[in-house]
Amino acid sequence: MTKHAHPPAPARTEMLDPRYDRLEQWPTATLLSALLDSQLDAAASVRAALPALETAMAEALPRLERGGRLFYIGAGTSGRLGLQDGVELIPTYGWPRARLVLLLAGGDAALFSPVEGAEDDEAEAVRAVQAHAPTPDDVVIGIAASGGTPYTCAAIAHAREAGSLTIGMACSPDSRLLAEAHCPVLTWTGAEVIAGSTRMKAGTAQKITLNLFSTGLMVRLGHTWRGQMVDMRLSNAKLVHRAHRMLRHLTDCTQPQAEAALKQADGSIKLATLLLRGQSVGLQPAQARSLLALCNGRLGQALERLGQPAPTQTCNG
């Protein structure tokens, strides 16, 4: 008699919730209310993950301060959410493109349509990670709602073997991804209203988790000051006008002064702020650039040093 292997147990994100068995028969208002409630539950699930996120940030910061890269790795919805989070760091916080690695199972084609078998290809995941030669200063984030996506799990395992810090974000407990990562981050969302449709509740929890983690990192790395995006890249007219408003708010300058300083600073809001604040001591662009570099790009620390003798060592923090 031939023995057949039992199929693997479904992830918690794949389970059925009997409350929604007849939802097709519900009034539209009731259906929408149930979908909204599931989204609110997703947001609530992230709160329990805050200590894990804090630990992951503490581990990631020194590596990124040493020049490490940020990797985002995933498949399907989870992978696309990761790519979106990573890409937006470039214009919003001036994160260098060279320090961002985005890996999606199936490659660019998977951005717009499913690629058959891509999320199961562990060998391709290892090859993709190897191609970027991960180092101990790199921070590698793997995202998978089920926590069991072979591509993502294999990529995280390989990055860990290479010495990189690995962070696993999953919505299912006791999953492979959480076991493979140095820093497991669980947002336990449970069954979906539409069974297995993890673009819904799990996707919302992942989006929030990624937002919190990356934004927290950017704040701690000095890409903001007084709640403003002072490393924002000025890629269109709207953002130029926003930069002018920032400078008027941060320095009490006039609109013409903001425009002139931003032009003198080649579009750098941080540098323009230093120049406007340093007018009384005759601060020149080259001096402002040096001061900012000595303070590791931290505008607040550079401003504290205005009017003081030239620093002899790099600012702390």
PDB file of C-alpha atoms in Angstrom:
ATOM      1  CA  MET A   1       0.000   0.000   0.000  1.00  0.00           C
ATOM      2  CA  THR A   2       1.438   3.371  -1.067  1.00  0.00           C
ATOM      3  CA  LYS A   3       1.762   5.965   1.662  1.00  0.00           C
ATOM      4  CA  HIS A   4       0.992   9.551   0.799  1.00  0.00           C
ATOM      5  CA  ALA A   5       2.493  12.468   2.672  1.00  0.00           C
ATOM      6  CA  HIS A   6      -0.024  14.628   4.448  1.00  0.00           C
ATOM      7  CA  PRO A   7      -0.235  18.205   3.135  1.00  0.00           C
ATOM      8  CA  PRO A   8       1.307  20.779   5.438  1.00  0.00           C
ATOM      9  CA  ALA A   9      -0.965  22.381   8.015  1.00  0.00           C
ATOM     10  CA  PRO A  10      -2.259  25.740   6.792  1.00  0.00           C
ATOM     11  CA  ALA A  11      -0.787  28.897   8.255  1.00  0.00           C
ATOM     12  CA  ARG A  12      -3.003  30.761  10.688  1.00  0.00           C
ATOM     13  CA  THR A  13      -3.523  33.390   7.986  1.00  0.00           C
ATOM     14  CA  GLU A  14      -5.120  30.719   5.748  1.00  0.00           C
ATOM     15  CA  MET A  15      -7.739  29.506   8.218  1.00  0.00           C
ATOM     16  CA  LEU A  16     -11.504  29.918   7.861  1.00  0.00           C
ATOM     17  CA  ASP A  17     -13.498  32.136  10.189  1.00  0.00           C
ATOM     18  CA  PRO A  18     -17.043  30.729  10.468  1.00  0.00           C
ATOM     19  CA  ARG A  19     -18.441  34.173  11.253  1.00  0.00           C
ATOM     20  CA  TYR A  20     -18.126  35.069   7.574  1.00  0.00           C
ATOM     21  CA  ASP A  21     -19.516  31.870   6.055  1.00  0.00           C
ATOM     22  CA  ARG A  22     -22.512  33.618   4.456  1.00  0.00           C
ATOM     23  CA  LEU A  23     -21.133  37.099   3.971  1.00  0.00           C
ATOM     24  CA  GLU A  24     -22.223  37.149   0.302  1.00  0.00           C
ATOM     25  CA  GLN A  25     -25.793  37.351   1.586  1.00  0.00           C
ATOM     26  CA  TRP A  26     -25.176  40.259   3.954  1.00  0.00           C
ATOM     27  CA  PRO A  27     -26.350  43.816   3.240  1.00  0.00           C
ATOM     28  CA  THR A  28     -23.564  45.929   1.782  1.00  0.00           C
ATOM     29  CA  ALA A  29     -23.406  48.127   4.885  1.00  0.00           C
ATOM     30  CA  THR A  30     -22.875  45.065   7.073  1.00  0.00           C
ATOM     31  CA  LEU A  31     -20.204  43.699   4.752  1.00  0.00           C
ATOM     32  CA  LEU A  32     -18.299  46.985   4.714  1.00  0.00           C
ATOM     33  CA  SER A  33     -18.551  47.255   8.495  1.00  0.00           C
ATOM     34  CA  ALA A  34     -17.077  43.776   8.914  1.00  0.00           C
ATOM     35  CA  LEU A  35     -14.212  44.592   6.540  1.00  0.00           C
ATOM     36  CA  LEU A  36     -13.495  47.829   8.419  1.00  0.00           C
ATOM     37  CA  ASP A  37     -13.542  46.048  11.774  1.00  0.00           C
ATOM     38  CA  SER A  38     -10.950  43.600  10.460  1.00  0.00           C
ATOM     39  CA  GLN A  39      -8.726  46.509   9.434  1.00  0.00           C
ATOM     40  CA  LEU A  40      -9.007  48.033  12.892  1.00  0.00           C
ATOM     41  CA  ASP A  41      -8.091  44.658  14.381  1.00  0.00           C
ATOM     42  CA  ALA A  42      -5.020  44.638  12.146  1.00  0.00           C
ATOM     43  CA  ALA A  43      -3.881  47.996  13.475  1.00  0.00           C
ATOM     44  CA  ALA A  44      -4.431  46.819  17.039  1.00  0.00           C
ATOM     45  CA  SER A  45      -2.320  43.718  16.421  1.00  0.00           C
ATOM     46  CA  VAL A  46       0.742  45.877  15.804  1.00  0.00           C
ATOM     47  CA  ARG A  47       0.763  47.244  19.359  1.00  0.00           C
ATOM     48  CA  ALA A  48       1.811  43.879  20.744  1.00  0.00           C
ATOM     49  CA  ALA A  49       4.750  43.932  18.309  1.00  0.00           C
ATOM     50  CA  LEU A  50       6.149  47.275  19.518  1.00  0.00           C
ATOM     51  CA  PRO A  51       8.719  45.739  21.921  1.00  0.00           C
ATOM     52  CA  ALA A  52       9.999  43.506  19.117  1.00  0.00           C
ATOM     53  CA  LEU A  53      10.206  46.500  16.784  1.00  0.00           C
ATOM     54  CA  GLU A  54      12.121  48.469  19.417  1.00  0.00           C
ATOM     55  CA  THR A  55      14.628  45.630  19.735  1.00  0.00           C
ATOM     56  CA  ALA A  56      15.003  45.415  15.953  1.00  0.00           C
ATOM     57  CA  MET A  57      15.618  49.159  15.726  1.00  0.00           C
ATOM     58  CA  ALA A  58      18.260  49.020  18.463  1.00  0.00           C
ATOM     59  CA  GLU A  59      20.070  46.266  16.574  1.00  0.00           C
ATOM     60  CA  ALA A  60      19.738  47.951  13.187  1.00  0.00           C
ATOM     61  CA  LEU A  61      20.823  51.493  14.057  1.00  0.00           C
ATOM     62  CA  PRO A  62      24.537  50.935  14.723  1.00  0.00           C
ATOM     63  CA  ARG A  63      24.847  48.914  11.529  1.00  0.00           C
ATOM     64  CA  LEU A  64      23.206  51.587   9.431  1.00  0.00           C
ATOM     65  CA  GLU A  65      25.281  54.289  11.121  1.00  0.00           C
ATOM     66  CA  ARG A  66      28.349  52.394   9.937  1.00  0.00           C
ATOM     67  CA  GLY A  67      27.085  52.592   6.367  1.00  0.00           C
ATOM     68  CA  GLY A  68      25.159  49.329   6.114  1.00  0.00           C
ATOM     69  CA  ARG A  69      22.421  48.765   3.576  1.00  0.00           C
ATOM     70  CA  LEU A  70      18.713  48.110   3.983  1.00  0.00           C
ATOM     71  CA  PHE A  71      17.380  44.990   2.243  1.00  0.00           C
ATOM     72  CA  TYR A  72      13.669  44.355   1.718  1.00  0.00           C
ATOM     73  CA  ILE A  73      12.768  40.814   0.659  1.00  0.00           C
ATOM     74  CA  GLY A  74       9.382  39.235   0.005  1.00  0.00           C
ATOM     75  CA  ALA A  75       6.912  37.682  -2.416  1.00  0.00           C
ATOM     76  CA  GLY A  76       3.451  38.681  -3.601  1.00  0.00           C
ATOM     77  CA  THR A  77       1.592  41.282  -1.549  1.00  0.00           C
ATOM     78  CA  SER A  78       4.125  41.170   1.276  1.00  0.00           C
ATOM     79  CA  GLY A  79       7.001  41.734  -1.115  1.00  0.00           C
ATOM     80  CA  ARG A  80       5.269  44.619  -2.869  1.00  0.00           C
ATOM     81  CA  LEU A  81       4.555  46.285   0.477  1.00  0.00           C
ATOM     82  CA  GLY A  82       8.229  45.965   1.360  1.00  0.00           C
ATOM     83  CA  LEU A  83       9.343  47.420  -1.956  1.00  0.00           C
ATOM     84  CA  GLN A  84       6.961  50.350  -1.547  1.00  0.00           C
ATOM     85  CA  ASP A  85       8.277  51.090   1.929  1.00  0.00           C
ATOM     86  CA  GLY A  86      11.886  50.963   0.790  1.00  0.00           C
ATOM     87  CA  VAL A  87      11.465  53.014  -2.380  1.00  0.00           C
ATOM     88  CA  GLU A  88       9.715  55.812  -0.510  1.00  0.00           C
ATOM     89  CA  LEU A  89      12.710  56.311   1.779  1.00  0.00           C
ATOM     90  CA  ILE A  90      14.659  57.790  -1.136  1.00  0.00           C
ATOM     91  CA  PRO A  91      12.561  60.910  -1.846  1.00  0.00           C
ATOM     92  CA  THR A  92      11.175  61.294   1.666  1.00  0.00           C
ATOM     93  CA  TYR A  93      14.372  61.021   3.687  1.00  0.00           C
ATOM     94  CA  GLY A  94      17.126  61.211   1.112  1.00  0.00           C
ATOM     95  CA  TRP A  95      18.135  57.588   1.738  1.00  0.00           C
ATOM     96  CA  PRO A  96      20.906  56.712  -0.780  1.00  0.00           C
ATOM     97  CA  ARG A  97      19.720  54.404  -3.556  1.00  0.00           C
ATOM     98  CA  ALA A  98      23.050  52.580  -3.361  1.00  0.00           C
ATOM     99  CA  ARG A  99      22.203  51.558   0.212  1.00  0.00           C
ATOM    100  CA  LEU A 100      18.839  50.033  -0.666  1.00  0.00           C
ATOM    101  CA  VAL A 101      18.353  46.480  -1.973  1.00  0.00           C
ATOM    102  CA  LEU A 102      14.854  45.429  -3.058  1.00  0.00           C
ATOM    103  CA  LEU A 103      14.256  41.741  -3.799  1.00  0.00           C
ATOM    104  CA  LEU A 104      10.858  40.496  -4.975  1.00  0.00           C
ATOM    105  CA  ALA A 105      10.249  36.854  -5.852  1.00  0.00           C
ATOM    106  CA  GLY A 106       9.793  36.764  -9.629  1.00  0.00           C
ATOM    107  CA  GLY A 107      11.642  40.035 -10.180  1.00  0.00           C
ATOM    108  CA  ASP A 108      10.188  43.184 -11.700  1.00  0.00           C
ATOM    109  CA  ALA A 109       7.529  41.228 -13.584  1.00  0.00           C
ATOM    110  CA  ALA A 110       5.987  40.253 -10.234  1.00  0.00           C
ATOM    111  CA  LEU A 111       5.240  43.899  -9.466  1.00  0.00           C
ATOM    112  CA  PHE A 112       2.276  43.786 -11.827  1.00  0.00           C
ATOM    113  CA  SER A 113       1.237  40.144 -12.048  1.00  0.00           C
ATOM    114  CA  PRO A 114       1.924  36.813 -10.328  1.00  0.00           C
ATOM    115  CA  VAL A 115       4.959  34.841 -11.488  1.00  0.00           C
ATOM    116  CA  GLU A 116       4.262  31.122 -11.299  1.00  0.00           C
ATOM    117  CA  GLY A 117       6.408  29.264  -8.786  1.00  0.00           C
ATOM    118  CA  ALA A 118       8.497  32.315  -7.868  1.00  0.00           C
ATOM    119  CA  GLU A 119       7.658  32.330  -4.178  1.00  0.00           C
ATOM    120  CA  ASP A 120       8.651  28.649  -3.859  1.00  0.00           C
ATOM    121  CA  ASP A 121      12.085  29.061  -5.477  1.00  0.00           C
ATOM    122  CA  GLU A 122      14.563  28.918  -2.605  1.00  0.00           C
ATOM    123  CA  ALA A 123      17.581  28.522  -4.886  1.00  0.00           C
ATOM    124  CA  GLU A 124      16.723  31.731  -6.710  1.00  0.00           C
ATOM    125  CA  ALA A 125      16.330  33.516  -3.371  1.00  0.00           C
ATOM    126  CA  VAL A 126      19.825  32.480  -2.325  1.00  0.00           C
ATOM    127  CA  ARG A 127      21.250  33.550  -5.702  1.00  0.00           C
ATOM    128  CA  ALA A 128      19.500  36.932  -5.454  1.00  0.00           C
ATOM    129  CA  VAL A 129      20.927  37.611  -1.999  1.00  0.00           C
ATOM    130  CA  GLN A 130      24.394  36.381  -2.945  1.00  0.00           C
ATOM    131  CA  ALA A 131      24.453  38.769  -5.910  1.00  0.00           C
ATOM    132  CA  HIS A 132      24.460  41.677  -3.441  1.00  0.00           C
ATOM    133  CA  ALA A 133      27.171  40.220  -1.171  1.00  0.00           C
ATOM    134  CA  PRO A 134      25.512  40.938   2.200  1.00  0.00           C
ATOM    135  CA  THR A 135      27.792  42.075   5.021  1.00  0.00           C
ATOM    136  CA  PRO A 136      27.544  42.199   8.847  1.00  0.00           C
ATOM    137  CA  ASP A 137      26.562  45.882   8.620  1.00  0.00           C
ATOM    138  CA  ASP A 138      23.550  45.188   6.404  1.00  0.00           C
ATOM    139  CA  VAL A 139      19.991  45.023   7.752  1.00  0.00           C
ATOM    140  CA  VAL A 140      17.847  42.481   5.913  1.00  0.00           C
ATOM    141  CA  ILE A 141      14.058  42.591   6.331  1.00  0.00           C
ATOM    142  CA  GLY A 142      11.961  39.628   5.238  1.00  0.00           C
ATOM    143  CA  ILE A 143       8.192  40.039   5.003  1.00  0.00           C
ATOM    144  CA  ALA A 144       5.716  37.157   4.706  1.00  0.00           C
ATOM    145  CA  ALA A 145       2.156  37.105   6.021  1.00  0.00           C
ATOM    146  CA  SER A 146       2.183  33.334   6.539  1.00  0.00           C
ATOM    147  CA  GLY A 147       5.763  33.346   7.760  1.00  0.00           C
ATOM    148  CA  GLY A 148       6.409  30.320   5.588  1.00  0.00           C
ATOM    149  CA  THR A 149       7.078  31.679   2.093  1.00  0.00           C
ATOM    150  CA  PRO A 150      10.061  29.583   0.888  1.00  0.00           C
ATOM    151  CA  TYR A 151      11.679  32.404  -1.137  1.00  0.00           C
ATOM    152  CA  THR A 152      11.642  34.837   1.775  1.00  0.00           C
ATOM    153  CA  CYS A 153      12.680  32.289   4.388  1.00  0.00           C
ATOM    154  CA  ALA A 154      15.611  31.030   2.306  1.00  0.00           C
ATOM    155  CA  ALA A 155      16.787  34.574   1.612  1.00  0.00           C
ATOM    156  CA  ILE A 156      16.704  35.463   5.302  1.00  0.00           C
ATOM    157  CA  ALA A 157      18.526  32.260   6.251  1.00  0.00           C
ATOM    158  CA  HIS A 158      21.296  32.980   3.745  1.00  0.00           C
ATOM    159  CA  ALA A 159      21.654  36.610   4.847  1.00  0.00           C
ATOM    160  CA  ARG A 160      21.946  35.437   8.433  1.00  0.00           C
ATOM    161  CA  GLU A 161      24.703  32.981   7.465  1.00  0.00           C
ATOM    162  CA  ALA A 162      26.530  35.914   5.856  1.00  0.00           C
ATOM    163  CA  GLY A 163      26.428  37.769   9.187  1.00  0.00           C
ATOM    164  CA  SER A 164      23.778  40.375   8.331  1.00  0.00           C
ATOM    165  CA  LEU A 165      21.145  41.395  10.844  1.00  0.00           C
ATOM    166  CA  THR A 166      17.918  39.694   9.797  1.00  0.00           C
ATOM    167  CA  ILE A 167      14.440  40.877  10.720  1.00  0.00           C
ATOM    168  CA  GLY A 168      11.426  38.694  10.017  1.00  0.00           C
ATOM    169  CA  MET A 169       7.957  40.233   9.845  1.00  0.00           C
ATOM    170  CA  ALA A 170       5.103  37.707   9.819  1.00  0.00           C
ATOM    171  CA  CYS A 171       1.448  37.423  10.840  1.00  0.00           C
ATOM    172  CA  SER A 172       1.504  33.762  11.841  1.00  0.00           C
ATOM    173  CA  PRO A 173       3.154  32.510  15.050  1.00  0.00           C
ATOM    174  CA  ASP A 174       5.578  29.585  15.191  1.00  0.00           C
ATOM    175  CA  SER A 175       6.512  30.159  11.563  1.00  0.00           C
ATOM    176  CA  ARG A 176       9.754  29.473   9.740  1.00  0.00           C
ATOM    177  CA  LEU A 177      10.504  33.120   8.978  1.00  0.00           C
ATOM    178  CA  LEU A 178      10.279  34.125  12.627  1.00  0.00           C
ATOM    179  CA  ALA A 179      12.550  31.205  13.554  1.00  0.00           C
ATOM    180  CA  GLU A 180      15.139  32.084  10.874  1.00  0.00           C
ATOM    181  CA  ALA A 181      15.442  35.787  11.773  1.00  0.00           C
ATOM    182  CA  HIS A 182      17.600  37.364  14.479  1.00  0.00           C
ATOM    183  CA  CYS A 183      14.727  39.729  15.261  1.00  0.00           C
ATOM    184  CA  PRO A 184      11.277  38.158  14.823  1.00  0.00           C
ATOM    185  CA  VAL A 185       8.357  40.602  14.632  1.00  0.00           C
ATOM    186  CA  LEU A 186       4.958  38.958  14.937  1.00  0.00           C
ATOM    187  CA  THR A 187       1.694  40.755  14.190  1.00  0.00           C
ATOM    188  CA  TRP A 188      -0.822  38.010  14.850  1.00  0.00           C
ATOM    189  CA  THR A 189      -3.816  38.891  12.677  1.00  0.00           C
ATOM    190  CA  GLY A 190      -5.520  35.491  12.471  1.00  0.00           C
ATOM    191  CA  ALA A 191      -8.098  34.452   9.878  1.00  0.00           C
ATOM    192  CA  GLU A 192      -9.194  36.924   7.206  1.00  0.00           C
ATOM    193  CA  VAL A 193     -12.777  37.900   6.408  1.00  0.00           C
ATOM    194  CA  ILE A 194     -12.122  36.360   2.981  1.00  0.00           C
ATOM    195  CA  ALA A 195     -10.179  33.220   3.900  1.00  0.00           C
ATOM    196  CA  GLY A 196      -6.533  33.470   2.864  1.00  0.00           C
ATOM    197  CA  SER A 197      -6.830  36.981   1.407  1.00  0.00           C
ATOM    198  CA  THR A 198      -3.807  38.338   3.229  1.00  0.00           C
ATOM    199  CA  ARG A 199      -3.811  41.522   1.161  1.00  0.00           C
ATOM    200  CA  MET A 200      -6.456  42.596   3.673  1.00  0.00           C
ATOM    201  CA  LYS A 201      -5.921  42.334   7.441  1.00  0.00           C
ATOM    202  CA  ALA A 202      -2.405  40.885   7.308  1.00  0.00           C
ATOM    203  CA  GLY A 203      -1.399  43.361   4.607  1.00  0.00           C
ATOM    204  CA  THR A 204      -2.586  46.290   6.701  1.00  0.00           C
ATOM    205  CA  ALA A 205      -0.645  45.051   9.725  1.00  0.00           C
ATOM    206  CA  GLN A 206       2.482  44.614   7.588  1.00  0.00           C
ATOM    207  CA  LYS A 207       2.140  48.086   6.085  1.00  0.00           C
ATOM    208  CA  ILE A 208       1.841  49.648   9.538  1.00  0.00           C
ATOM    209  CA  THR A 209       4.766  47.620  10.872  1.00  0.00           C
ATOM    210  CA  LEU A 210       7.000  48.624   7.974  1.00  0.00           C
ATOM    211  CA  ASN A 211       5.969  52.279   8.332  1.00  0.00           C
ATOM    212  CA  LEU A 212       6.796  52.307  12.031  1.00  0.00           C
ATOM    213  CA  PHE A 213      10.120  50.551  11.633  1.00  0.00           C
ATOM    214  CA  SER A 214      11.508  52.532   8.695  1.00  0.00           C
ATOM    215  CA  THR A 215      10.233  55.897   9.928  1.00  0.00           C
ATOM    216  CA  GLY A 216      11.667  55.244  13.378  1.00  0.00           C
ATOM    217  CA  LEU A 217      15.016  54.419  11.804  1.00  0.00           C
ATOM    218  CA  MET A 218      15.022  57.585   9.698  1.00  0.00           C
ATOM    219  CA  VAL A 219      14.257  59.744  12.735  1.00  0.00           C
ATOM    220  CA  ARG A 220      17.016  58.122  14.788  1.00  0.00           C
ATOM    221  CA  LEU A 221      19.482  58.453  11.896  1.00  0.00           C
ATOM    222  CA  GLY A 222      18.961  62.218  11.793  1.00  0.00           C
ATOM    223  CA  HIS A 223      16.866  62.550   8.645  1.00  0.00           C
ATOM    224  CA  THR A 224      14.300  64.713  10.429  1.00  0.00           C
ATOM    225  CA  TRP A 225      14.474  67.793  12.626  1.00  0.00           C
ATOM    226  CA  ARG A 226      11.607  69.250  14.637  1.00  0.00           C
ATOM    227  CA  GLY A 227       9.250  66.851  12.907  1.00  0.00           C
ATOM    228  CA  GLN A 228      10.232  67.994   9.412  1.00  0.00           C
ATOM    229  CA  MET A 229      11.635  65.988   6.474  1.00  0.00           C
ATOM    230  CA  VAL A 230      14.868  67.954   6.235  1.00  0.00           C
ATOM    231  CA  ASP A 231      16.524  65.415   3.911  1.00  0.00           C
ATOM    232  CA  MET A 232      13.602  65.429   1.473  1.00  0.00           C
ATOM    233  CA  ARG A 233      14.590  65.437  -2.201  1.00  0.00           C
ATOM    234  CA  LEU A 234      13.113  68.304  -4.181  1.00  0.00           C
ATOM    235  CA  SER A 235      11.927  66.445  -7.263  1.00  0.00           C
ATOM    236  CA  ASN A 236       8.972  68.649  -8.213  1.00  0.00           C
ATOM    237  CA  ALA A 237       7.475  72.098  -7.703  1.00  0.00           C
ATOM    238  CA  LYS A 238       5.240  70.976  -4.833  1.00  0.00           C
ATOM    239  CA  LEU A 239       8.244  69.778  -2.856  1.00  0.00           C
ATOM    240  CA  VAL A 240      10.196  72.960  -3.557  1.00  0.00           C
ATOM    241  CA  HIS A 241       7.307  74.992  -2.141  1.00  0.00           C
ATOM    242  CA  ARG A 242       7.192  72.649   0.868  1.00  0.00           C
ATOM    243  CA  ALA A 243      10.922  73.216   1.397  1.00  0.00           C
ATOM    244  CA  HIS A 244      10.365  76.972   1.397  1.00  0.00           C
ATOM    245  CA  ARG A 245       7.641  76.571   4.039  1.00  0.00           C
ATOM    246  CA  MET A 246       9.962  74.405   6.133  1.00  0.00           C
ATOM    247  CA  LEU A 247      12.703  77.007   6.022  1.00  0.00           C
ATOM    248  CA  ARG A 248      10.342  79.830   6.981  1.00  0.00           C
ATOM    249  CA  HIS A 249       9.075  77.749   9.898  1.00  0.00           C
ATOM    250  CA  LEU A 250      12.498  76.579  11.081  1.00  0.00           C
ATOM    251  CA  THR A 251      14.372  79.877  10.715  1.00  0.00           C
ATOM    252  CA  ASP A 252      11.718  82.658  10.698  1.00  0.00           C
ATOM    253  CA  CYS A 253      13.121  83.839   7.393  1.00  0.00           C
ATOM    254  CA  THR A 254      11.195  85.544   4.586  1.00  0.00           C
ATOM    255  CA  GLN A 255      10.124  83.833   1.377  1.00  0.00           C
ATOM    256  CA  PRO A 256      12.887  85.538  -0.691  1.00  0.00           C
ATOM    257  CA  GLN A 257      15.470  84.526   1.936  1.00  0.00           C
ATOM    258  CA  ALA A 258      14.231  80.929   1.851  1.00  0.00           C
ATOM    259  CA  GLU A 259      14.455  80.824  -1.931  1.00  0.00           C
ATOM    260  CA  ALA A 260      17.962  82.312  -1.952  1.00  0.00           C
ATOM    261  CA  ALA A 261      19.273  80.016   0.780  1.00  0.00           C
ATOM    262  CA  LEU A 262      17.868  76.904  -0.859  1.00  0.00           C
ATOM    263  CA  LYS A 263      19.466  77.877  -4.149  1.00  0.00           C
ATOM    264  CA  GLN A 264      22.791  78.546  -2.409  1.00  0.00           C
ATOM    265  CA  ALA A 265      22.530  75.162  -0.706  1.00  0.00           C
ATOM    266  CA  ASP A 266      21.881  73.333  -4.005  1.00  0.00           C
ATOM    267  CA  GLY A 267      18.482  72.185  -2.778  1.00  0.00           C
ATOM    268  CA  SER A 268      19.602  70.850   0.617  1.00  0.00           C
ATOM    269  CA  ILE A 269      17.106  71.878   3.293  1.00  0.00           C
ATOM    270  CA  LYS A 270      19.577  71.042   6.053  1.00  0.00           C
ATOM    271  CA  LEU A 271      22.306  73.152   4.526  1.00  0.00           C
ATOM    272  CA  ALA A 272      19.934  76.036   3.803  1.00  0.00           C
ATOM    273  CA  THR A 273      18.763  75.970   7.432  1.00  0.00           C
ATOM    274  CA  LEU A 274      22.348  76.159   8.650  1.00  0.00           C
ATOM    275  CA  LEU A 275      23.124  79.049   6.318  1.00  0.00           C
ATOM    276  CA  LEU A 276      20.082  81.021   7.446  1.00  0.00           C
ATOM    277  CA  ARG A 277      20.723  80.319  11.128  1.00  0.00           C
ATOM    278  CA  GLY A 278      24.417  81.077  10.713  1.00  0.00           C
ATOM    279  CA  GLN A 279      24.093  84.437   9.000  1.00  0.00           C
ATOM    280  CA  SER A 280      24.948  86.276  12.207  1.00  0.00           C
ATOM    281  CA  VAL A 281      28.343  84.557  12.404  1.00  0.00           C
ATOM    282  CA  GLY A 282      29.033  84.742   8.668  1.00  0.00           C
ATOM    283  CA  LEU A 283      28.714  81.019   8.033  1.00  0.00           C
ATOM    284  CA  GLN A 284      29.686  80.130   4.471  1.00  0.00           C
ATOM    285  CA  PRO A 285      28.406  77.158   2.435  1.00  0.00           C
ATOM    286  CA  ALA A 286      31.697  75.248   2.636  1.00  0.00           C
ATOM    287  CA  GLN A 287      31.823  75.723   6.404  1.00  0.00           C
ATOM    288  CA  ALA A 288      28.207  74.642   6.762  1.00  0.00           C
ATOM    289  CA  ARG A 289      28.855  71.481   4.742  1.00  0.00           C
ATOM    290  CA  SER A 290      31.864  70.626   6.890  1.00  0.00           C
ATOM    291  CA  LEU A 291      29.927  71.234  10.091  1.00  0.00           C
ATOM    292  CA  LEU A 292      27.071  69.053   8.936  1.00  0.00           C
ATOM    293  CA  ALA A 293      29.476  66.277   7.935  1.00  0.00           C
ATOM    294  CA  LEU A 294      31.228  66.423  11.314  1.00  0.00           C
ATOM    295  CA  CYS A 295      27.845  65.972  12.981  1.00  0.00           C
ATOM    296  CA  ASN A 296      26.982  62.940  10.837  1.00  0.00           C
ATOM    297  CA  GLY A 297      24.241  64.881   9.083  1.00  0.00           C
ATOM    298  CA  ARG A 298      22.377  65.654  12.312  1.00  0.00           C
ATOM    299  CA  LEU A 299      21.042  69.146  11.846  1.00  0.00           C
ATOM    300  CA  GLY A 300      20.173  69.734  15.497  1.00  0.00           C
ATOM    301  CA  GLN A 301      23.713  69.022  16.636  1.00  0.00           C
ATOM    302  CA  ALA A 302      25.181  71.191  13.889  1.00  0.00           C
ATOM    303  CA  LEU A 303      22.986  74.103  14.930  1.00  0.00           C
ATOM    304  CA  GLU A 304      24.116  73.727  18.536  1.00  0.00           C
ATOM    305  CA  ARG A 305      27.689  74.241  17.403  1.00  0.00           C
ATOM    306  CA  LEU A 306      27.080  77.413  15.443  1.00  0.00           C
ATOM    307  CA  GLY A 307      29.227  80.207  16.787  1.00  0.00           C
ATOM    308  CA  GLN A 308      31.556  77.786  18.602  1.00  0.00           C
ATOM    309  CA  PRO A 309      35.167  77.001  17.651  1.00  0.00           C
ATOM    310  CA  ALA A 310      35.482  74.457  14.880  1.00  0.00           C
ATOM    311  CA  PRO A 311      34.897  71.001  16.362  1.00  0.00           C
ATOM    312  CA  THR A 312      37.882  68.707  16.529  1.00  0.00           C
ATOM    313  CA  GLN A 313      35.958  65.438  16.508  1.00  0.00           C
ATOM    314  CA  THR A 314      32.777  63.962  15.104  1.00  0.00           C
ATOM    315  CA  CYS A 315      29.604  64.749  17.018  1.00  0.00           C
ATOM    316  CA  ASN A 316      28.100  61.898  19.006  1.00  0.00           C
ATOM    317  CA  GLY A 317      24.635  60.414  18.571  1.00  0.00           C
TER     318      GLY A 317
END
